[in-house]
Short mmCIF file of C-alpha atoms in Angstrom, two decimals:
data_model
loop_
_atom_site.label_atom_id
_atom_site.label_comp_id
_atom_site.label_asym_id
_atom_site.label_seq_id
_atom_site.Cartn_x
_atom_site.Cartn_y
_atom_site.Cartn_z
CA MET A 283 52.84 -55.54 -13.98
CA ASP A 284 51.28 -55.68 -17.41
CA PRO A 285 53.61 -53.96 -19.94
CA ALA A 286 50.60 -52.72 -21.90
CA ALA A 287 49.23 -50.97 -18.87
CA VAL A 288 52.60 -49.34 -18.26
CA ALA A 289 52.71 -48.22 -21.87
CA VAL A 290 49.25 -46.63 -21.66
CA GLU A 291 50.07 -44.86 -18.40
CA SER A 292 53.30 -43.44 -19.74
CA GLY A 293 51.51 -42.12 -22.83
CA LEU A 294 48.23 -40.23 -23.18
CA ALA A 295 46.97 -41.60 -19.87
CA ASP A 296 49.30 -39.23 -18.04
CA VAL A 297 46.49 -36.66 -18.02
CA VAL A 298 44.11 -39.09 -16.29
CA THR A 299 46.77 -39.98 -13.73
CA LEU A 300 47.44 -36.36 -12.85
CA GLN A 301 43.70 -35.71 -12.48
CA ARG A 302 43.34 -38.67 -10.11
CA ARG A 303 46.29 -37.53 -8.03
CA ARG A 304 44.91 -33.99 -7.75
CA GLN A 305 41.48 -35.29 -6.65
CA ALA A 306 43.17 -37.53 -4.08
CA ARG A 307 44.86 -34.49 -2.54
CA VAL A 308 41.51 -32.65 -2.14
CA SER A 309 39.96 -33.23 1.29
CA ALA A 310 36.47 -32.65 2.61
CA HIS A 311 37.87 -29.85 4.74
CA ASP A 312 39.06 -28.02 1.60
CA GLU A 313 35.61 -28.21 0.06
CA GLU A 314 33.98 -27.00 3.27
CA SER A 315 36.38 -24.07 3.53
CA PHE A 316 35.81 -23.12 -0.08
CA PHE A 317 32.05 -23.33 0.47
CA LEU A 318 32.26 -20.90 3.39
CA ASP A 319 34.40 -18.57 1.29
CA THR A 320 31.77 -18.50 -1.44
CA LEU A 321 29.08 -17.67 1.11
CA SER A 322 31.11 -14.70 2.31
CA GLU A 323 31.82 -13.59 -1.25
CA TYR A 324 28.14 -13.83 -2.10
CA GLN A 325 27.15 -11.67 0.87
CA TRP A 326 29.86 -9.12 0.03
CA ALA A 327 28.60 -8.91 -3.53
CA ARG A 328 25.02 -8.36 -2.41
CA ASP A 329 26.22 -5.86 0.18
CA ALA A 330 27.92 -3.92 -2.61
CA ALA A 331 24.58 -3.98 -4.43
CA GLY A 332 23.04 -2.07 -1.50
CA LEU A 333 21.05 -4.73 0.35
CA ALA A 334 20.24 -4.18 4.00
CA PRO A 335 22.15 -6.18 6.67
CA ALA A 336 19.02 -8.08 7.69
CA THR A 337 18.48 -9.10 4.08
CA LEU A 338 22.08 -10.27 3.75
CA ASP A 339 21.73 -12.62 6.71
CA GLY A 340 18.71 -14.31 5.18
CA LEU A 341 20.24 -14.83 1.73
CA VAL A 342 22.41 -17.81 2.63
CA LYS A 343 20.41 -19.45 5.43
CA PRO A 344 18.41 -21.77 3.12
CA VAL A 345 21.63 -22.92 1.42
CA ILE A 346 23.27 -23.72 4.76
CA GLU A 347 20.08 -25.42 5.97
CA VAL A 348 19.94 -27.91 3.11
CA CYS A 349 23.70 -28.55 3.05
CA ASN A 350 23.81 -29.22 6.79
CA TYR A 351 20.95 -31.69 6.48
CA TYR A 352 22.81 -33.78 3.88
CA GLY A 353 26.31 -33.05 5.20
CA THR A 354 27.60 -31.92 1.83
CA VAL A 355 28.53 -28.84 -0.18
CA PRO A 356 26.17 -27.08 -2.62
CA TRP A 357 27.76 -28.30 -5.86
CA GLN A 358 27.17 -31.87 -4.75
CA LEU A 359 23.42 -31.35 -4.30
CA SER A 360 21.02 -32.85 -6.79
CA PRO A 361 17.45 -31.78 -7.62
CA ARG A 362 16.20 -35.03 -6.11
CA GLU A 363 17.80 -34.22 -2.73
CA VAL A 364 16.31 -30.73 -2.68
CA ASP A 365 12.89 -32.14 -3.55
CA ARG A 366 13.10 -34.76 -0.82
CA TYR A 367 14.18 -32.22 1.81
CA PHE A 368 11.44 -29.66 1.13
CA ALA A 369 8.80 -32.37 0.76
CA ARG A 370 9.49 -33.89 4.19
CA PRO A 371 11.73 -32.40 6.92
CA GLY A 372 11.89 -28.93 5.36
CA LYS A 373 8.19 -28.68 4.56
CA ARG A 374 6.85 -25.22 5.39
CA ALA A 375 4.16 -22.84 4.23
CA SER A 376 4.06 -22.29 0.49
CA SER A 377 5.28 -18.70 0.73
CA THR A 378 8.21 -19.77 2.92
CA LEU A 379 9.17 -22.57 0.53
CA ARG A 380 9.01 -20.20 -2.40
CA ALA A 381 11.32 -17.71 -0.68
CA LYS A 382 13.84 -20.39 0.33
CA ILE A 383 14.00 -22.06 -3.08
CA ASN A 384 14.40 -18.71 -4.82
CA LYS A 385 17.31 -17.83 -2.53
CA ILE A 386 19.00 -21.17 -3.25
CA ASP A 387 18.57 -20.61 -6.97
CA ALA A 388 20.05 -17.10 -6.71
CA TYR A 389 23.09 -18.43 -4.83
CA PHE A 390 23.72 -21.03 -7.54
CA ALA A 391 23.49 -18.32 -10.19
CA PHE A 392 26.31 -16.57 -8.34
CA LEU A 393 28.36 -19.80 -8.19
CA GLU A 394 27.91 -20.49 -11.89
CA GLN A 395 28.88 -16.96 -12.83
CA ARG A 396 32.00 -16.60 -10.69
CA TYR A 397 33.26 -19.98 -9.50
CA ALA A 398 32.10 -22.66 -11.93
CA GLY A 399 35.54 -22.99 -13.54
CA GLU A 400 37.47 -23.02 -10.28
CA ILE A 401 35.15 -25.61 -8.71
CA MET A 402 35.61 -27.84 -11.75
CA ARG A 403 39.40 -27.53 -11.59
CA ARG A 404 39.73 -28.03 -7.85
CA PHE A 405 36.97 -30.51 -7.08
CA GLY A 406 36.01 -31.96 -10.44
CA ALA A 407 32.34 -31.04 -10.01
CA ALA A 408 30.14 -29.14 -12.41
CA VAL A 409 28.11 -26.33 -10.86
CA GLU A 410 24.45 -26.77 -11.73
CA SER A 411 21.50 -25.43 -9.78
CA PRO A 412 19.32 -28.15 -8.20
CA ILE A 413 16.35 -25.86 -8.86
CA ASP A 414 15.12 -26.86 -12.29
CA LEU A 415 12.00 -26.44 -14.38
CA PHE A 416 10.06 -28.96 -12.31
CA ASN A 417 10.71 -27.82 -8.73
CA ARG A 418 11.02 -24.08 -9.38
CA PRO A 419 8.05 -22.43 -7.63
CA ARG A 420 5.57 -20.42 -9.59
CA HIS A 421 3.89 -17.43 -8.07
CA ARG A 422 0.28 -18.51 -7.74
CA GLY A 423 -1.02 -15.51 -5.83
CA ASP A 424 -1.42 -17.60 -2.70
CA PHE A 425 -1.01 -14.72 -0.30
CA GLY A 426 -3.67 -14.90 2.37
CA LEU A 427 -6.27 -12.18 2.69
CA ARG A 428 -5.38 -10.03 5.69
CA ILE A 429 -8.61 -8.89 7.31
CA PRO A 430 -8.02 -6.12 9.88
CA PRO A 431 -10.41 -5.41 12.73
CA SER A 432 -13.14 -2.88 12.10
CA GLN A 433 -12.83 0.74 13.18
CA THR A 434 -15.21 0.08 16.07
CA ALA A 435 -13.19 -2.93 17.21
CA MET A 436 -9.94 -0.94 17.09
CA CYS A 437 -11.43 1.93 19.10
CA ASP A 438 -12.71 -0.52 21.70
CA PHE A 439 -9.34 -2.31 21.74
CA PHE A 440 -7.37 0.86 22.51
CA SER A 441 -9.98 2.06 25.00
CA ARG A 442 -9.90 -1.15 27.05
CA TRP A 443 -6.10 -1.29 26.91
CA ARG A 444 -5.78 2.34 28.04
CA GLU A 445 -8.11 1.82 30.99
CA ASP A 446 -6.08 -1.19 32.14
CA LEU A 447 -2.67 0.53 31.98
CA PRO A 448 -2.61 1.53 35.70
CA ASN A 449 -2.96 -2.16 36.63
CA ALA A 450 0.10 -3.26 34.65
CA ARG A 451 2.99 -4.83 36.57
CA LYS A 452 5.49 -2.70 34.62
CA TYR A 453 3.60 0.53 34.07
CA PHE A 454 6.18 2.34 31.94
CA VAL A 455 6.76 -0.68 29.71
CA ALA A 456 3.00 -1.10 29.26
CA CYS A 457 2.66 2.58 28.33
CA ARG A 458 5.50 2.24 25.84
CA ASN A 459 3.82 -0.75 24.20
CA TYR A 460 0.46 1.01 24.11
CA VAL A 461 1.79 4.22 22.55
CA MET A 462 3.92 2.26 20.12
CA THR A 463 0.91 0.26 18.94
CA LYS A 464 -1.29 3.34 18.62
CA VAL A 465 1.36 5.22 16.63
CA ALA A 466 1.84 2.20 14.36
CA TYR A 467 -1.91 2.13 13.71
CA LEU A 468 -2.19 5.86 13.07
CA SER A 469 0.93 6.26 10.92
CA GLY A 470 0.91 2.90 9.11
CA VAL A 471 4.67 2.36 9.45
CA ARG A 472 6.25 -1.09 9.51
CA ALA A 473 7.48 -2.69 12.74
CA ALA A 474 11.17 -2.48 11.79
CA GLU A 475 10.74 1.15 10.71
CA LEU A 476 9.05 2.09 13.98
CA CYS A 477 11.61 0.31 16.16
CA GLY A 478 14.44 2.22 14.45
CA VAL A 479 13.07 5.70 15.20
CA CYS A 480 15.38 7.86 17.34
CA MET A 481 14.60 10.95 19.37
CA GLY A 482 16.31 13.11 16.77
CA ASP A 483 14.05 11.74 14.04
CA ILE A 484 10.97 13.51 15.40
CA HIS A 485 10.21 16.85 13.75
CA TRP A 486 7.37 18.56 15.57
CA GLU A 487 7.39 21.58 13.25
CA HIS A 488 6.90 19.67 9.98
CA GLY A 489 3.47 19.67 8.43
CA GLN A 490 0.39 20.49 10.45
CA TRP A 491 0.90 18.07 13.35
CA GLY A 492 4.54 17.06 13.00
CA ARG A 493 6.21 14.09 11.37
CA PHE A 494 8.97 11.59 12.10
CA VAL A 495 11.60 10.06 9.84
CA VAL A 496 11.74 6.30 9.33
CA GLN A 497 14.11 4.13 7.32
CA GLY A 498 11.89 2.54 4.69
CA LYS A 499 12.76 -0.91 3.43
CA GLY A 500 13.11 0.20 -0.19
CA ALA A 501 11.61 -1.39 -3.28
CA ARG A 502 12.88 -4.78 -4.40
CA ALA A 503 15.59 -5.05 -1.71
CA SER A 504 17.19 -1.77 -2.77
CA GLY A 505 18.14 -0.85 0.78
CA PRO A 506 16.81 1.58 3.41
CA ARG A 507 15.19 4.74 2.09
CA PRO A 508 14.38 7.54 4.55
CA ARG A 509 10.87 8.92 4.40
CA GLU A 510 8.61 11.00 6.58
CA ALA A 511 5.76 9.33 8.43
CA TYR A 512 2.66 11.18 9.62
CA MET A 513 1.56 11.52 13.24
CA PHE A 514 -1.79 13.24 12.66
CA GLN A 515 -3.47 15.12 15.47
CA GLU A 516 -4.13 12.18 17.77
CA GLY A 517 -0.65 10.74 17.30
CA ARG A 518 1.03 14.07 18.06
CA ALA A 519 -0.79 14.48 21.38
CA LEU A 520 -0.11 10.88 22.38
CA LEU A 521 3.57 10.99 21.42
CA TRP A 522 4.06 14.29 23.23
CA TRP A 523 2.61 12.78 26.42
CA TYR A 524 4.81 9.70 26.06
CA ILE A 525 8.02 11.73 25.68
CA GLU A 526 7.15 14.09 28.53
CA GLU A 527 5.89 11.51 31.04
CA ILE A 528 7.18 8.05 30.13
CA ARG A 529 10.36 8.14 28.02
CA GLY A 530 12.53 9.64 30.77
CA GLU A 531 11.76 6.73 33.13
CA PHE A 532 14.01 4.39 31.15
CA GLY A 533 17.60 4.27 32.33
CA ASP A 534 19.37 6.09 29.49
CA ASP A 535 19.76 9.69 28.33
CA ALA A 536 16.44 10.51 26.70
CA GLU A 537 17.74 13.85 25.39
CA HIS A 538 20.49 12.24 23.31
CA PRO A 539 19.60 12.71 19.60
CA ARG A 540 20.42 9.07 18.81
CA ALA A 541 18.54 7.67 21.79
CA PRO A 542 15.81 5.28 20.65
CA LEU A 543 12.24 6.49 20.90
CA TRP A 544 11.21 3.01 22.07
CA PRO A 545 14.01 1.78 24.37
CA SER A 546 14.27 -1.73 25.70
CA GLU A 547 13.78 -2.15 29.43
CA ARG A 548 16.54 -4.79 29.47
CA LYS A 549 19.84 -2.98 29.18
CA PRO A 550 22.64 -5.44 28.27
CA THR A 551 25.34 -5.97 30.86
CA ALA A 552 28.04 -4.88 28.42
CA VAL A 553 26.25 -1.60 27.71
CA ALA A 554 25.68 -0.94 31.39
CA ALA A 555 29.34 -1.65 32.17
CA LEU A 556 30.50 0.76 29.47
CA ASN A 557 28.15 3.43 30.86
CA LEU A 558 26.88 4.35 27.40
CA PRO A 559 24.38 7.23 27.21
CA ILE A 560 21.72 5.37 25.25
CA ALA A 561 19.94 2.07 25.68
CA PRO A 562 19.25 -0.42 22.89
CA ALA A 563 15.97 -0.09 21.03
CA ILE A 564 13.15 -2.58 21.24
CA VAL A 565 13.31 -5.18 18.47
CA PRO A 566 10.39 -6.04 16.17
CA SER A 567 9.95 -9.50 17.68
CA THR A 568 9.38 -7.96 21.13
CA PHE A 569 6.87 -5.53 19.69
CA ARG A 570 5.12 -8.42 17.96
CA ARG A 571 4.84 -10.40 21.21
CA SER A 572 3.49 -7.43 23.16
CA LEU A 573 0.91 -6.76 20.46
CA HIS A 574 -0.17 -10.40 20.47
CA ALA A 575 -0.58 -10.35 24.25
CA ALA A 576 -2.60 -7.12 24.12
CA ALA A 577 -4.87 -8.53 21.42
CA THR A 578 -5.50 -11.62 23.53
CA ASN A 579 -6.58 -9.49 26.49
CA TYR A 580 -8.39 -6.55 24.92
CA LEU A 581 -9.38 -7.25 21.31
CA THR A 582 -12.99 -8.26 20.64
CA GLY A 583 -14.77 -9.23 17.47
CA PRO A 584 -14.19 -11.81 14.74
CA VAL A 585 -10.50 -10.89 14.36
CA ALA A 586 -8.86 -12.54 17.35
CA ASP A 587 -5.19 -11.63 16.87
CA LEU A 588 -3.05 -8.68 15.87
CA PHE A 589 0.42 -8.42 14.41
CA PRO A 590 2.32 -5.30 13.29
CA HIS A 591 1.65 -5.63 9.58
CA LEU A 592 -2.06 -6.05 10.21
CA LEU A 593 -1.99 -2.63 11.88
CA ARG A 594 -0.60 -1.28 8.63
CA HIS A 595 -3.48 -2.86 6.72
CA ALA A 596 -5.94 -1.45 9.25
CA CYS A 597 -4.45 2.03 8.83
CA ALA A 598 -4.88 1.90 5.05
CA THR A 599 -8.36 0.39 5.15
CA HIS A 600 -9.80 2.68 7.80
CA ASN A 601 -8.33 5.88 6.31
CA TYR A 602 -9.79 4.97 2.94
CA GLU A 603 -13.18 4.27 4.49
CA ARG A 604 -13.09 7.68 6.20
CA GLY A 605 -12.75 9.41 2.84
CA MET A 606 -9.00 9.60 2.24
CA THR A 607 -8.17 9.16 -1.44
CA LEU A 608 -6.04 6.34 -2.82
CA TRP A 609 -3.15 8.71 -3.53
CA GLU A 610 -3.22 10.02 0.05
CA VAL A 611 -3.24 6.48 1.49
CA GLN A 612 -0.32 5.64 -0.79
CA LYS A 613 1.53 8.67 0.60
CA VAL A 614 0.85 7.62 4.19
CA LEU A 615 2.13 4.07 3.63
CA GLY A 616 5.17 5.20 1.62
CA HIS A 617 4.45 3.08 -1.45
CA ASP A 618 5.91 3.84 -4.86
CA TRP A 619 3.09 2.10 -6.70
CA ALA A 620 -0.63 2.55 -6.21
CA THR A 621 -1.19 -1.12 -7.07
CA THR A 622 0.66 -2.06 -3.88
CA THR A 623 -1.61 0.20 -1.86
CA LEU A 624 -4.68 -1.43 -3.39
CA ARG A 625 -3.66 -4.79 -1.93
CA TYR A 626 -3.75 -3.24 1.53
CA MET A 627 -7.36 -2.17 1.06
CA ALA A 628 -8.79 -5.46 -0.16
CA THR A 629 -11.37 -5.46 2.63
CA ALA A 630 -12.24 -1.75 2.54
CA HIS A 631 -15.98 -1.13 2.65
CA ALA A 632 -16.02 0.72 -0.66
CA ASP A 633 -18.17 -0.18 -3.64
CA PRO A 634 -16.75 0.65 -7.09
CA GLU A 635 -20.29 0.83 -8.47
CA VAL A 636 -21.22 3.43 -5.87
CA ALA A 637 -18.10 5.40 -6.79
CA ASN A 638 -19.12 5.26 -10.43
CA LEU A 639 -22.60 6.49 -9.57
CA ALA A 640 -21.11 9.30 -7.52
CA ALA A 641 -18.88 10.38 -10.42
CA SER A 642 -21.72 10.59 -12.93
CA SER A 643 -24.21 11.99 -10.42
CA GLN A 644 -21.74 14.68 -9.39
CA ALA A 645 -21.73 16.02 -12.94
CA ALA A 646 -25.52 15.89 -13.02
CA GLN A 647 -25.89 17.65 -9.67
CA ARG A 648 -23.62 20.52 -10.73
CA LEU A 649 -25.50 21.02 -13.98
CA VAL A 650 -28.75 21.18 -12.02
CA ALA A 651 -27.43 23.37 -9.21
CA ILE A 652 -25.73 25.91 -11.50
CA HIS A 653 -27.67 25.81 -14.78
CA ALA A 654 -31.03 24.62 -13.39
CA LEU A 655 -31.44 21.78 -15.86
CA PRO A 656 -34.45 19.49 -15.32
CA GLY A 657 -33.65 15.86 -14.59
CA GLU A 658 -35.35 14.61 -17.76
CA GLU A 659 -33.20 16.88 -19.91
CA LEU A 660 -30.05 15.70 -18.13
CA ARG A 661 -30.73 12.10 -19.03
CA THR A 662 -31.01 12.82 -22.76
CA ILE A 663 -27.98 15.10 -23.23
CA LEU A 664 -25.58 13.70 -25.85
CA THR A 665 -21.83 13.99 -25.90
CA THR A 666 -22.13 15.88 -29.19
CA ASP A 667 -24.24 18.52 -27.42
CA LEU A 668 -21.23 19.50 -25.29
CA ASN A 669 -18.76 21.86 -26.96
CA LEU A 670 -15.84 22.42 -24.61
CA ALA A 671 -14.01 24.62 -27.10
CA ARG A 672 -16.87 27.14 -27.14
CA GLY A 673 -17.93 26.39 -23.57
CA THR A 674 -21.54 25.66 -24.52
CA LEU A 675 -24.09 22.93 -23.94
CA GLU A 676 -27.15 22.49 -26.16
CA VAL A 677 -30.29 21.22 -24.45
CA ARG A 678 -33.24 19.78 -26.36
CA ARG A 679 -36.68 20.95 -25.27
CA GLY A 680 -39.15 19.37 -27.64
CA LEU A 681 -38.48 20.79 -31.07
CA LEU A 682 -36.53 23.70 -29.61
CA ARG A 683 -32.89 23.92 -28.55
CA HIS A 684 -31.54 26.00 -25.70
CA THR A 685 -27.84 26.87 -25.52
CA LEU A 686 -26.22 27.07 -22.09
CA TYR A 687 -22.93 28.90 -21.57
CA LEU A 688 -20.95 26.90 -19.05
CA GLU A 689 -19.47 28.52 -16.00
CA GLU A 690 -15.76 27.94 -15.32
CA PHE A 691 -16.55 25.36 -12.65
CA THR A 692 -19.03 23.37 -14.73
CA HIS A 693 -16.71 23.59 -17.76
CA ARG A 694 -13.90 22.00 -15.75
CA LEU A 695 -16.24 19.41 -14.27
CA ALA A 696 -17.60 18.45 -17.70
CA SER A 697 -14.06 18.11 -19.04
CA GLU A 698 -13.05 15.86 -16.13
CA TRP A 699 -16.18 13.73 -16.58
CA LEU A 700 -15.47 13.20 -20.29
CA ALA A 701 -11.89 12.15 -19.49
CA TYR A 702 -13.12 9.74 -16.79
CA ARG A 703 -15.83 8.38 -19.07
CA HIS A 704 -13.36 7.66 -21.87
CA HIS A 705 -10.82 6.09 -19.50
CA ARG A 706 -13.43 3.98 -17.69
CA TRP A 707 -15.31 2.76 -20.79
CA PRO A 708 -13.07 3.27 -23.85
CA ALA A 709 -15.24 0.91 -25.92
CA SER A 710 -18.54 2.61 -25.09
CA THR A 711 -20.69 3.60 -28.07
CA ASN A 712 -23.53 5.07 -26.02
CA PRO A 713 -24.04 8.64 -27.31
CA CYS A 714 -25.46 9.90 -24.00
CA LEU A 715 -23.25 12.20 -21.97
CA LEU A 716 -24.17 10.59 -18.64
CA VAL A 717 -23.74 6.83 -18.50
CA SER A 718 -23.51 4.19 -15.80
CA GLN A 719 -21.87 0.81 -15.43
CA LYS A 720 -24.87 -0.82 -17.10
CA THR A 721 -25.68 1.69 -19.83
CA ALA A 722 -22.13 2.44 -21.00
CA LEU A 723 -21.69 -0.86 -22.84
CA ASP A 724 -25.33 -1.67 -23.54
CA PRO A 725 -25.81 -2.06 -27.32
CA ASP A 726 -29.32 -0.54 -27.08
CA HIS A 727 -27.82 2.76 -25.79
CA PRO A 728 -30.35 3.41 -23.01
CA VAL A 729 -30.32 6.60 -20.96
CA VAL A 730 -29.43 6.50 -17.29
CA SER A 731 -32.21 5.87 -14.83
CA ARG A 732 -33.79 8.48 -12.59
CA THR A 733 -32.65 6.43 -9.61
CA LEU A 734 -29.00 6.93 -10.54
CA LEU A 735 -29.39 10.70 -10.49
CA ARG A 736 -31.05 10.58 -7.07
CA ARG A 737 -28.89 8.01 -5.26
CA THR A 738 -26.01 10.27 -4.24
CA LEU A 739 -28.07 13.33 -3.31
CA PRO A 740 -28.04 14.34 0.37
CA LYS A 741 -31.04 13.43 2.44
CA ASN A 742 -34.18 15.52 1.76
CA VAL A 743 -32.59 17.06 -1.36
CA THR A 744 -34.09 16.52 -4.82
CA LEU A 745 -33.06 17.54 -8.32
CA VAL A 746 -36.29 19.53 -8.67
CA GLY A 747 -35.52 21.37 -5.45
CA LEU A 748 -31.99 22.17 -6.60
CA ARG A 749 -33.31 23.59 -9.86
CA GLN A 750 -35.94 25.74 -8.17
CA ASP A 751 -33.47 27.05 -5.59
CA ARG A 752 -31.02 28.00 -8.32
CA MET A 753 -33.58 30.01 -10.29
CA LEU A 754 -34.91 31.64 -7.13
CA ASN A 755 -31.39 32.69 -6.09
CA GLU A 756 -30.81 34.22 -9.51
CA ALA A 757 -34.11 36.06 -9.20
CA PHE A 758 -33.01 37.45 -5.82
CA ALA A 759 -29.66 38.53 -7.29
CA THR A 760 -30.92 40.24 -10.44
CA GLY A 761 -34.68 40.65 -10.29
CA ASP A 762 -34.62 40.62 -14.08
CA PRO A 763 -37.11 38.21 -15.70
CA LEU A 764 -35.48 38.64 -19.12
CA LYS A 765 -32.17 37.39 -17.76
CA LEU A 766 -33.90 34.42 -16.19
CA MET A 767 -35.45 33.56 -19.53
CA ARG A 768 -32.13 33.78 -21.39
CA LEU A 769 -30.12 31.99 -18.68
CA PHE A 770 -32.44 29.08 -17.95
CA GLY A 771 -34.58 28.91 -21.11
CA ILE A 772 -37.85 29.28 -19.22
CA THR A 773 -41.04 30.98 -20.34
CA ALA A 774 -42.03 34.54 -19.50
CA GLN A 775 -44.73 33.41 -17.09
CA THR A 776 -42.31 31.18 -15.19
CA ALA A 777 -39.70 33.94 -15.00
CA MET A 778 -42.26 36.39 -13.61
CA ARG A 779 -43.35 33.91 -10.95
CA TYR A 780 -39.77 33.58 -9.68
CA VAL A 781 -39.26 37.36 -9.64
CA ALA A 782 -42.55 37.78 -7.81
CA ALA A 783 -41.51 35.16 -5.26
CA ALA A 784 -38.20 36.95 -4.73
CA TYR A 785 -39.66 40.48 -4.64
CA PRO A 786 -43.39 40.36 -3.82
CA GLU A 787 -43.56 44.15 -3.74
CA ARG A 788 -42.72 44.40 -7.43
CA THR A 789 -45.58 44.24 -9.88
CA ALA A 790 -43.68 45.19 -13.01
CA ARG A 791 -44.52 43.28 -16.13
CA LEU A 792 -42.42 42.31 -19.08
CA PRO A 793 -42.23 45.02 -21.72
CA ARG A 794 -44.26 44.27 -24.80
#
């Protein structure tokens, strides 16, 4: 043996020797066991943070998937190996890849925070995430547009399915699937929320038609959050029939408060042997398959398939099209943020320009119907003519000015319109009180068109007719031509004509 080598080993090289001996004692089994321990620790930590059990199961699956493919432990993975796996054998849809890579990155953040030092001491490996700047996914807004069937298609779908129920091989199961689908469409609840409803969660006395409690998924994986879902009138009648006629045909105790509302027809052998009072509930995957089969048989139109979340989109879209406000749709779906609800109504047949016309025309219609303003005067009213503090509105009639004293209703409406106008077009310099999408930001400051004021009026109703009806009603109520002159700013001859039309038997003239 070389004496120099012996001298080096007996000196400072003792540290290197000890490190080599410790690494030699580490086996692949030790690394695998430690890897499994970290997975359990990671799930326990996220469980303590309040994540749902289903979420916990999915946190570590991508990590195990990649490690099993290469037969290694996470701290031995390189960015190149992760790239190669997700580019070839692990290639999936972009949204799936994004979710998996983000979960792997989150697991490595846990390893670096809690076990980086121990892994270095025991296995001599530095913990570094294989998800780097180059393979980290960026959210590109690549979510597909979910287009639900139309209201007509959904009505036809449920009608054809209902008529075919007596021909089903398993009648009670078919009725359960039908009612479950209809309730999901009416209430807008998620599949997992609906499957978890128990008999004790139904509260017939709440609200106008009753409600039922579901376990919401919670925002940003914050865990289940109970909330009330709405049955509405049609859902209440259907659910009542289902509980009275169908639910008792399944083999468990339907009166037990924790019995599932939607029981599975396949009672497990272990449950049957234990003689438990309740059956297991149907799972979301079963509901999804039954909905797909029903859509194949009964759904017509351009949308050829249905899945539970599309029913939720259909609920939001169709309720909004029927006249329900955005806030009410948000309440039905259980969203915390209105922006989330807006994504569900991407295909709603609603035109923002029509809504804008309705907002401005509503103010115009009220001014005509209550204060009998001519349409031409409405178009030229300026924002400076409106004095909310005094409750007055000055109207220009040639060289003259007529002051209107606003009623409580028109005062509130004018205030709301000014707030909407400022919020909708904060940079508008148009001095006119009534503006549209085109005139608000036009540098020439044009007045609104006559068409805008007429577009939202009911059929066979005109602004001139509204004005005449208002003055005639006032003439019927008072019969005083002087009051008509002061209230509407009309001439003596015009006031007398309205009084004469209201009371033909009167021939009194204005005092001179």
